[in-house]
Amino acid sequence: QVLATIKVVQNTLFKAAGTPSTKRGLQLLKESGLEKMYVSVAEPFIHDRGDFLGKLVQYCKHDLQLPSVSIVSNGSMIREKWFQTYGKMVFIFISVLKENMYKVAFKINSVINTFNVDEDMRENITKLNPVRWKVFQCLLIDGENAGENSLREAERFVISDQQFQDFLERHSSISCLVPESNQKIRDSYLILDKYLSPFYSSMRFLGCREGRKDPSKSVLDVGVEEAIQFSGFDEKMFLKRGGKYLWRKADMRLEW
């Protein structure tokens, strides 16, 4: 079975949230054990002012009844109207709106790199008071942010393991801090890519074992059980990094 959580990394998934192939693929994942999904793209609220994203959230929560759907956003394009319609269905990782008003559990993701590794973020994190602060060590992925054909060049952002550890020690008083080193990140996420073209639609897992994102066969073509064999997913590391936690808002007993 699919263990609990999937990370979606392509804009095309929620742009096509209403298509039969997308719904069928998500249904297959749900039947294989999916409980939590989060959307991590460039900025998911750009497309159609977040309406496609909202439809995806609604389908996952109401039709599939997933316990948790989360979104990674910088918060700059989230409208209050969106929160009014969809806010109770979702976690939002990074937002600047009034999360408590719409009962959204507020989380923060920080990628620690050359340019912020020496900062002291304790005061600001304490003021923001997130339920969870994910602290990532900058990771190179060939073809994505490293290598000749990459879309971005992140080599100058890379820090050493010791630098990352020093940052963690500096912020050890923050109880909601969840550290994720390169070792923990690489294979502990079950990553789903949604590829669409005018002629073909596929949902593929992306394995990072070789330091790059290698796609599996399509879930729609071969099913979840076979496709997931190519995902490189490390269940033990997933559990070790704290990937399984209270992700139902009702279970978190938050004071809104």
JSON list of C-alpha atoms in Angstrom, two decimals, residues 63-244:
[
{"chain": "A", "resi": 63, "resn": "ASP", "atom": "CA", "xyz": [-15.09, 13.03, -2.85]},
{"chain": "A", "resi": 64, "resn": "LEU", "atom": "CA", "xyz": [-12.04, 11.06, -1.69]},
{"chain": "A", "resi": 65, "resn": "GLN", "atom": "CA", "xyz": [-12.35, 12.13, 1.94]},
{"chain": "A", "resi": 66, "resn": "LEU", "atom": "CA", "xyz": [-8.61, 12.37, 2.48]},
{"chain": "A", "resi": 67, "resn": "PRO", "atom": "CA", "xyz": [-7.83, 13.30, 6.09]},
{"chain": "A", "resi": 68, "resn": "SER", "atom": "CA", "xyz": [-5.35, 16.00, 5.06]},
{"chain": "A", "resi": 69, "resn": "VAL", "atom": "CA", "xyz": [-4.54, 18.16, 2.02]},
{"chain": "A", "resi": 70, "resn": "SER", "atom": "CA", "xyz": [-1.74, 20.73, 2.35]},
{"chain": "A", "resi": 71, "resn": "ILE", "atom": "CA", "xyz": [-0.42, 23.49, 0.10]},
{"chain": "A", "resi": 72, "resn": "VAL", "atom": "CA", "xyz": [2.98, 25.16, -0.11]},
{"chain": "A", "resi": 73, "resn": "SER", "atom": "CA", "xyz": [2.53, 28.84, -0.96]},
{"chain": "A", "resi": 74, "resn": "ASN", "atom": "CA", "xyz": [4.38, 32.10, -0.33]},
{"chain": "A", "resi": 75, "resn": "GLY", "atom": "CA", "xyz": [1.02, 33.62, 0.58]},
{"chain": "A", "resi": 76, "resn": "SER", "atom": "CA", "xyz": [1.26, 36.60, -1.75]},
{"chain": "A", "resi": 77, "resn": "MET", "atom": "CA", "xyz": [-1.69, 35.67, -3.97]},
{"chain": "A", "resi": 78, "resn": "ILE", "atom": "CA", "xyz": [-4.10, 34.03, -1.55]},
{"chain": "A", "resi": 79, "resn": "ARG", "atom": "CA", "xyz": [-7.41, 35.87, -1.42]},
{"chain": "A", "resi": 80, "resn": "GLU", "atom": "CA", "xyz": [-9.73, 35.93, 1.58]},
{"chain": "A", "resi": 81, "resn": "LYS", "atom": "CA", "xyz": [-12.51, 34.76, -0.72]},
{"chain": "A", "resi": 82, "resn": "TRP", "atom": "CA", "xyz": [-10.48, 31.59, -1.35]},
{"chain": "A", "resi": 83, "resn": "PHE", "atom": "CA", "xyz": [-10.17, 31.00, 2.38]},
{"chain": "A", "resi": 84, "resn": "GLN", "atom": "CA", "xyz": [-13.89, 31.55, 2.84]},
{"chain": "A", "resi": 85, "resn": "THR", "atom": "CA", "xyz": [-14.64, 28.83, 0.27]},
{"chain": "A", "resi": 86, "resn": "TYR", "atom": "CA", "xyz": [-11.89, 26.28, 0.85]},
{"chain": "A", "resi": 87, "resn": "GLY", "atom": "CA", "xyz": [-10.04, 27.24, 4.04]},
{"chain": "A", "resi": 88, "resn": "LYS", "atom": "CA", "xyz": [-11.62, 24.66, 6.35]},
{"chain": "A", "resi": 89, "resn": "MET", "atom": "CA", "xyz": [-10.55, 21.85, 4.02]},
{"chain": "A", "resi": 90, "resn": "VAL", "atom": "CA", "xyz": [-6.81, 22.49, 3.94]},
{"chain": "A", "resi": 91, "resn": "PHE", "atom": "CA", "xyz": [-3.52, 23.10, 5.71]},
{"chain": "A", "resi": 92, "resn": "ILE", "atom": "CA", "xyz": [-1.59, 26.08, 4.28]},
{"chain": "A", "resi": 93, "resn": "PHE", "atom": "CA", "xyz": [2.16, 26.03, 4.79]},
{"chain": "A", "resi": 94, "resn": "ILE", "atom": "CA", "xyz": [3.12, 29.66, 4.26]},
{"chain": "A", "resi": 95, "resn": "SER", "atom": "CA", "xyz": [0.46, 32.34, 4.34]},
{"chain": "A", "resi": 96, "resn": "VAL", "atom": "CA", "xyz": [0.04, 35.99, 5.26]},
{"chain": "A", "resi": 97, "resn": "LEU", "atom": "CA", "xyz": [-3.74, 35.96, 5.79]},
{"chain": "A", "resi": 98, "resn": "LYS", "atom": "CA", "xyz": [-5.72, 35.45, 8.96]},
{"chain": "A", "resi": 99, "resn": "GLU", "atom": "CA", "xyz": [-5.38, 31.71, 9.30]},
{"chain": "A", "resi": 100, "resn": "ASN", "atom": "CA", "xyz": [-7.18, 31.44, 12.64]},
{"chain": "A", "resi": 101, "resn": "MET", "atom": "CA", "xyz": [-10.29, 33.10, 11.23]},
{"chain": "A", "resi": 102, "resn": "TYR", "atom": "CA", "xyz": [-10.62, 30.31, 8.65]},
{"chain": "A", "resi": 103, "resn": "LYS", "atom": "CA", "xyz": [-9.28, 27.51, 10.85]},
{"chain": "A", "resi": 104, "resn": "VAL", "atom": "CA", "xyz": [-6.15, 26.80, 8.80]},
{"chain": "A", "resi": 105, "resn": "ALA", "atom": "CA", "xyz": [-3.17, 25.24, 10.56]},
{"chain": "A", "resi": 106, "resn": "PHE", "atom": "CA", "xyz": [-0.22, 27.50, 9.72]},
{"chain": "A", "resi": 107, "resn": "LYS", "atom": "CA", "xyz": [3.14, 25.92, 8.90]},
{"chain": "A", "resi": 108, "resn": "ILE", "atom": "CA", "xyz": [6.44, 27.34, 7.66]},
{"chain": "A", "resi": 109, "resn": "ASN", "atom": "CA", "xyz": [9.02, 25.77, 5.33]},
{"chain": "A", "resi": 110, "resn": "SER", "atom": "CA", "xyz": [12.56, 27.18, 5.33]},
{"chain": "A", "resi": 111, "resn": "VAL", "atom": "CA", "xyz": [15.36, 26.05, 3.01]},
{"chain": "A", "resi": 112, "resn": "ILE", "atom": "CA", "xyz": [18.65, 26.73, 4.76]},
{"chain": "A", "resi": 113, "resn": "ASN", "atom": "CA", "xyz": [21.40, 27.79, 2.37]},
{"chain": "A", "resi": 114, "resn": "THR", "atom": "CA", "xyz": [24.52, 29.89, 2.02]},
{"chain": "A", "resi": 115, "resn": "PHE", "atom": "CA", "xyz": [22.62, 33.15, 2.36]},
{"chain": "A", "resi": 116, "resn": "ASN", "atom": "CA", "xyz": [20.60, 32.44, 5.52]},
{"chain": "A", "resi": 117, "resn": "VAL", "atom": "CA", "xyz": [22.55, 29.76, 7.39]},
{"chain": "A", "resi": 118, "resn": "ASP", "atom": "CA", "xyz": [24.04, 32.30, 9.83]},
{"chain": "A", "resi": 119, "resn": "GLU", "atom": "CA", "xyz": [20.74, 34.00, 10.64]},
{"chain": "A", "resi": 120, "resn": "ASP", "atom": "CA", "xyz": [18.96, 33.83, 13.97]},
{"chain": "A", "resi": 121, "resn": "MET", "atom": "CA", "xyz": [15.26, 33.27, 13.22]},
{"chain": "A", "resi": 122, "resn": "ARG", "atom": "CA", "xyz": [14.13, 32.49, 16.76]},
{"chain": "A", "resi": 123, "resn": "GLU", "atom": "CA", "xyz": [12.36, 35.76, 17.46]},
{"chain": "A", "resi": 124, "resn": "ASN", "atom": "CA", "xyz": [10.43, 35.86, 14.18]},
{"chain": "A", "resi": 125, "resn": "ILE", "atom": "CA", "xyz": [9.42, 32.19, 14.29]},
{"chain": "A", "resi": 126, "resn": "THR", "atom": "CA", "xyz": [8.22, 32.62, 17.86]},
{"chain": "A", "resi": 127, "resn": "LYS", "atom": "CA", "xyz": [6.09, 35.62, 16.85]},
{"chain": "A", "resi": 128, "resn": "LEU", "atom": "CA", "xyz": [4.60, 33.79, 13.86]},
{"chain": "A", "resi": 129, "resn": "ASN", "atom": "CA", "xyz": [3.85, 30.78, 16.07]},
{"chain": "A", "resi": 130, "resn": "PRO", "atom": "CA", "xyz": [3.38, 28.06, 13.41]},
{"chain": "A", "resi": 131, "resn": "VAL", "atom": "CA", "xyz": [2.20, 24.58, 14.35]},
{"chain": "A", "resi": 132, "resn": "ARG", "atom": "CA", "xyz": [5.18, 23.14, 12.48]},
{"chain": "A", "resi": 133, "resn": "TRP", "atom": "CA", "xyz": [8.44, 24.66, 11.17]},
{"chain": "A", "resi": 134, "resn": "LYS", "atom": "CA", "xyz": [10.08, 22.46, 8.53]},
{"chain": "A", "resi": 135, "resn": "VAL", "atom": "CA", "xyz": [13.79, 23.30, 8.18]},
{"chain": "A", "resi": 136, "resn": "PHE", "atom": "CA", "xyz": [15.38, 21.83, 5.03]},
{"chain": "A", "resi": 137, "resn": "GLN", "atom": "CA", "xyz": [19.05, 21.61, 4.12]},
{"chain": "A", "resi": 138, "resn": "CYS", "atom": "CA", "xyz": [19.49, 22.87, 0.55]},
{"chain": "A", "resi": 139, "resn": "LEU", "atom": "CA", "xyz": [19.50, 19.78, -1.70]},
{"chain": "A", "resi": 140, "resn": "LEU", "atom": "CA", "xyz": [20.88, 19.46, -5.24]},
{"chain": "A", "resi": 141, "resn": "ILE", "atom": "CA", "xyz": [18.83, 17.49, -7.78]},
{"chain": "A", "resi": 142, "resn": "ASP", "atom": "CA", "xyz": [20.48, 16.82, -11.14]},
{"chain": "A", "resi": 143, "resn": "GLY", "atom": "CA", "xyz": [18.48, 18.26, -14.01]},
{"chain": "A", "resi": 144, "resn": "GLU", "atom": "CA", "xyz": [16.41, 20.46, -11.72]},
{"chain": "A", "resi": 145, "resn": "ASN", "atom": "CA", "xyz": [18.79, 22.77, -9.85]},
{"chain": "A", "resi": 146, "resn": "ALA", "atom": "CA", "xyz": [22.17, 21.28, -10.77]},
{"chain": "A", "resi": 147, "resn": "GLY", "atom": "CA", "xyz": [23.90, 20.05, -13.92]},
{"chain": "A", "resi": 148, "resn": "GLU", "atom": "CA", "xyz": [24.25, 21.33, -17.47]},
{"chain": "A", "resi": 149, "resn": "ASN", "atom": "CA", "xyz": [20.60, 21.08, -18.47]},
{"chain": "A", "resi": 150, "resn": "SER", "atom": "CA", "xyz": [19.03, 22.23, -15.22]},
{"chain": "A", "resi": 151, "resn": "LEU", "atom": "CA", "xyz": [16.45, 25.00, -15.10]},
{"chain": "A", "resi": 152, "resn": "ARG", "atom": "CA", "xyz": [18.14, 26.54, -12.07]},
{"chain": "A", "resi": 153, "resn": "GLU", "atom": "CA", "xyz": [21.64, 26.59, -10.60]},
{"chain": "A", "resi": 154, "resn": "ALA", "atom": "CA", "xyz": [21.73, 26.01, -6.85]},
{"chain": "A", "resi": 155, "resn": "GLU", "atom": "CA", "xyz": [25.37, 25.00, -6.35]},
{"chain": "A", "resi": 156, "resn": "ARG", "atom": "CA", "xyz": [26.19, 28.32, -4.74]},
{"chain": "A", "resi": 157, "resn": "PHE", "atom": "CA", "xyz": [23.40, 27.82, -2.19]},
{"chain": "A", "resi": 158, "resn": "VAL", "atom": "CA", "xyz": [24.71, 24.50, -0.85]},
{"chain": "A", "resi": 159, "resn": "ILE", "atom": "CA", "xyz": [25.88, 24.31, 2.77]},
{"chain": "A", "resi": 160, "resn": "SER", "atom": "CA", "xyz": [27.81, 21.62, 4.61]},
{"chain": "A", "resi": 161, "resn": "ASP", "atom": "CA", "xyz": [26.28, 19.15, 7.06]},
{"chain": "A", "resi": 162, "resn": "GLN", "atom": "CA", "xyz": [28.12, 20.93, 9.90]},
{"chain": "A", "resi": 163, "resn": "GLN", "atom": "CA", "xyz": [26.72, 24.32, 8.90]},
{"chain": "A", "resi": 164, "resn": "PHE", "atom": "CA", "xyz": [23.23, 22.85, 8.88]},
{"chain": "A", "resi": 165, "resn": "GLN", "atom": "CA", "xyz": [23.78, 21.26, 12.28]},
{"chain": "A", "resi": 166, "resn": "ASP", "atom": "CA", "xyz": [25.01, 24.59, 13.69]},
{"chain": "A", "resi": 167, "resn": "PHE", "atom": "CA", "xyz": [21.82, 26.26, 12.46]},
{"chain": "A", "resi": 168, "resn": "LEU", "atom": "CA", "xyz": [19.71, 23.57, 14.15]},
{"chain": "A", "resi": 169, "resn": "GLU", "atom": "CA", "xyz": [21.56, 23.94, 17.43]},
{"chain": "A", "resi": 170, "resn": "ARG", "atom": "CA", "xyz": [21.08, 27.71, 17.33]},
{"chain": "A", "resi": 171, "resn": "HIS", "atom": "CA", "xyz": [17.31, 27.17, 17.00]},
{"chain": "A", "resi": 172, "resn": "SER", "atom": "CA", "xyz": [16.95, 24.16, 19.28]},
{"chain": "A", "resi": 173, "resn": "SER", "atom": "CA", "xyz": [14.70, 26.10, 21.65]},
{"chain": "A", "resi": 174, "resn": "ILE", "atom": "CA", "xyz": [11.95, 26.22, 19.00]},
{"chain": "A", "resi": 175, "resn": "SER", "atom": "CA", "xyz": [9.73, 23.26, 19.90]},
{"chain": "A", "resi": 176, "resn": "CYS", "atom": "CA", "xyz": [7.91, 23.08, 16.54]},
{"chain": "A", "resi": 177, "resn": "LEU", "atom": "CA", "xyz": [11.16, 22.80, 14.53]},
{"chain": "A", "resi": 178, "resn": "VAL", "atom": "CA", "xyz": [11.34, 19.71, 12.29]},
{"chain": "A", "resi": 179, "resn": "PRO", "atom": "CA", "xyz": [14.84, 19.30, 10.76]},
{"chain": "A", "resi": 180, "resn": "GLU", "atom": "CA", "xyz": [15.34, 17.65, 7.38]},
{"chain": "A", "resi": 181, "resn": "SER", "atom": "CA", "xyz": [18.91, 17.09, 6.26]},
{"chain": "A", "resi": 182, "resn": "ASN", "atom": "CA", "xyz": [19.88, 15.98, 2.75]},
{"chain": "A", "resi": 183, "resn": "GLN", "atom": "CA", "xyz": [19.99, 12.40, 3.99]},
{"chain": "A", "resi": 184, "resn": "LYS", "atom": "CA", "xyz": [16.43, 12.60, 5.33]},
{"chain": "A", "resi": 185, "resn": "ILE", "atom": "CA", "xyz": [14.96, 14.47, 2.36]},
{"chain": "A", "resi": 186, "resn": "ARG", "atom": "CA", "xyz": [16.24, 12.51, -0.61]},
{"chain": "A", "resi": 187, "resn": "ASP", "atom": "CA", "xyz": [14.13, 9.33, -0.55]},
{"chain": "A", "resi": 188, "resn": "SER", "atom": "CA", "xyz": [11.62, 9.92, 2.24]},
{"chain": "A", "resi": 189, "resn": "TYR", "atom": "CA", "xyz": [9.02, 11.70, 0.09]},
{"chain": "A", "resi": 190, "resn": "LEU", "atom": "CA", "xyz": [6.62, 9.92, -2.22]},
{"chain": "A", "resi": 191, "resn": "ILE", "atom": "CA", "xyz": [6.65, 12.38, -5.13]},
{"chain": "A", "resi": 192, "resn": "LEU", "atom": "CA", "xyz": [3.93, 12.40, -7.78]},
{"chain": "A", "resi": 193, "resn": "ASP", "atom": "CA", "xyz": [4.40, 14.10, -11.14]},
{"chain": "A", "resi": 194, "resn": "LYS", "atom": "CA", "xyz": [1.36, 14.87, -13.30]},
{"chain": "A", "resi": 195, "resn": "TYR", "atom": "CA", "xyz": [2.36, 15.08, -16.97]},
{"chain": "A", "resi": 196, "resn": "LEU", "atom": "CA", "xyz": [-0.18, 16.27, -19.52]},
{"chain": "A", "resi": 197, "resn": "SER", "atom": "CA", "xyz": [0.02, 16.78, -23.27]},
{"chain": "A", "resi": 198, "resn": "PRO", "atom": "CA", "xyz": [-2.66, 17.08, -25.95]},
{"chain": "A", "resi": 199, "resn": "PHE", "atom": "CA", "xyz": [-2.10, 13.38, -26.71]},
{"chain": "A", "resi": 200, "resn": "TYR", "atom": "CA", "xyz": [-1.27, 11.71, -23.41]},
{"chain": "A", "resi": 201, "resn": "SER", "atom": "CA", "xyz": [-1.91, 12.01, -19.69]},
{"chain": "A", "resi": 202, "resn": "SER", "atom": "CA", "xyz": [0.05, 10.22, -17.01]},
{"chain": "A", "resi": 203, "resn": "MET", "atom": "CA", "xyz": [0.61, 10.19, -13.27]},
{"chain": "A", "resi": 204, "resn": "ARG", "atom": "CA", "xyz": [4.13, 9.07, -12.38]},
{"chain": "A", "resi": 205, "resn": "PHE", "atom": "CA", "xyz": [6.16, 8.67, -9.23]},
{"chain": "A", "resi": 206, "resn": "LEU", "atom": "CA", "xyz": [9.55, 10.40, -9.24]},
{"chain": "A", "resi": 207, "resn": "GLY", "atom": "CA", "xyz": [12.47, 8.49, -7.74]},
{"chain": "A", "resi": 208, "resn": "CYS", "atom": "CA", "xyz": [15.53, 10.42, -6.47]},
{"chain": "A", "resi": 209, "resn": "ARG", "atom": "CA", "xyz": [17.89, 7.53, -5.70]},
{"chain": "A", "resi": 210, "resn": "GLU", "atom": "CA", "xyz": [20.39, 8.57, -8.35]},
{"chain": "A", "resi": 211, "resn": "GLY", "atom": "CA", "xyz": [20.40, 12.24, -7.38]},
{"chain": "A", "resi": 212, "resn": "ARG", "atom": "CA", "xyz": [17.84, 13.16, -10.05]},
{"chain": "A", "resi": 213, "resn": "LYS", "atom": "CA", "xyz": [14.11, 12.74, -10.53]},
{"chain": "A", "resi": 214, "resn": "ASP", "atom": "CA", "xyz": [13.49, 9.59, -12.57]},
{"chain": "A", "resi": 215, "resn": "PRO", "atom": "CA", "xyz": [9.83, 8.96, -13.51]},
{"chain": "A", "resi": 216, "resn": "SER", "atom": "CA", "xyz": [8.11, 5.63, -13.01]},
{"chain": "A", "resi": 217, "resn": "LYS", "atom": "CA", "xyz": [5.55, 4.14, -15.35]},
{"chain": "A", "resi": 218, "resn": "SER", "atom": "CA", "xyz": [2.13, 5.78, -15.20]},
{"chain": "A", "resi": 219, "resn": "VAL", "atom": "CA", "xyz": [-0.17, 4.87, -12.34]},
{"chain": "A", "resi": 220, "resn": "LEU", "atom": "CA", "xyz": [-2.98, 5.00, -14.91]},
{"chain": "A", "resi": 221, "resn": "ASP", "atom": "CA", "xyz": [-1.25, 2.41, -17.10]},
{"chain": "A", "resi": 222, "resn": "VAL", "atom": "CA", "xyz": [0.21, -0.09, -14.63]},
{"chain": "A", "resi": 223, "resn": "GLY", "atom": "CA", "xyz": [-1.53, 0.68, -11.34]},
{"chain": "A", "resi": 224, "resn": "VAL", "atom": "CA", "xyz": [-0.16, 1.98, -8.05]},
{"chain": "A", "resi": 225, "resn": "GLU", "atom": "CA", "xyz": [1.50, -1.24, -6.83]},
{"chain": "A", "resi": 226, "resn": "GLU", "atom": "CA", "xyz": [3.79, -1.56, -9.87]},
{"chain": "A", "resi": 227, "resn": "ALA", "atom": "CA", "xyz": [4.47, 2.15, -10.36]},
{"chain": "A", "resi": 228, "resn": "ILE", "atom": "CA", "xyz": [5.50, 2.68, -6.75]},
{"chain": "A", "resi": 229, "resn": "GLN", "atom": "CA", "xyz": [8.31, 0.14, -7.12]},
{"chain": "A", "resi": 230, "resn": "PHE", "atom": "CA", "xyz": [10.20, 2.79, -9.12]},
{"chain": "A", "resi": 231, "resn": "SER", "atom": "CA", "xyz": [9.60, 5.60, -6.62]},
{"chain": "A", "resi": 232, "resn": "GLY", "atom": "CA", "xyz": [12.67, 4.95, -4.48]},
{"chain": "A", "resi": 233, "resn": "PHE", "atom": "CA", "xyz": [10.52, 5.64, -1.43]},
{"chain": "A", "resi": 234, "resn": "ASP", "atom": "CA", "xyz": [12.27, 4.89, 1.89]},
{"chain": "A", "resi": 235, "resn": "GLU", "atom": "CA", "xyz": [9.53, 4.12, 4.41]},
{"chain": "A", "resi": 236, "resn": "LYS", "atom": "CA", "xyz": [11.93, 3.80, 7.34]},
{"chain": "A", "resi": 237, "resn": "MET", "atom": "CA", "xyz": [13.41, 7.24, 6.68]},
{"chain": "A", "resi": 238, "resn": "PHE", "atom": "CA", "xyz": [9.91, 8.66, 6.23]},
{"chain": "A", "resi": 239, "resn": "LEU", "atom": "CA", "xyz": [9.06, 7.53, 9.75]},
{"chain": "A", "resi": 240, "resn": "LYS", "atom": "CA", "xyz": [12.46, 8.53, 11.14]},
{"chain": "A", "resi": 241, "resn": "ARG", "atom": "CA", "xyz": [12.11, 12.13, 9.95]},
{"chain": "A", "resi": 242, "resn": "GLY", "atom": "CA", "xyz": [8.70, 12.39, 11.61]},
{"chain": "A", "resi": 243, "resn": "GLY", "atom": "CA", "xyz": [6.65, 12.12, 8.43]},
{"chain": "A", "resi": 244, "resn": "LYS", "atom": "CA", "xyz": [3.80, 10.45, 10.32]}
]
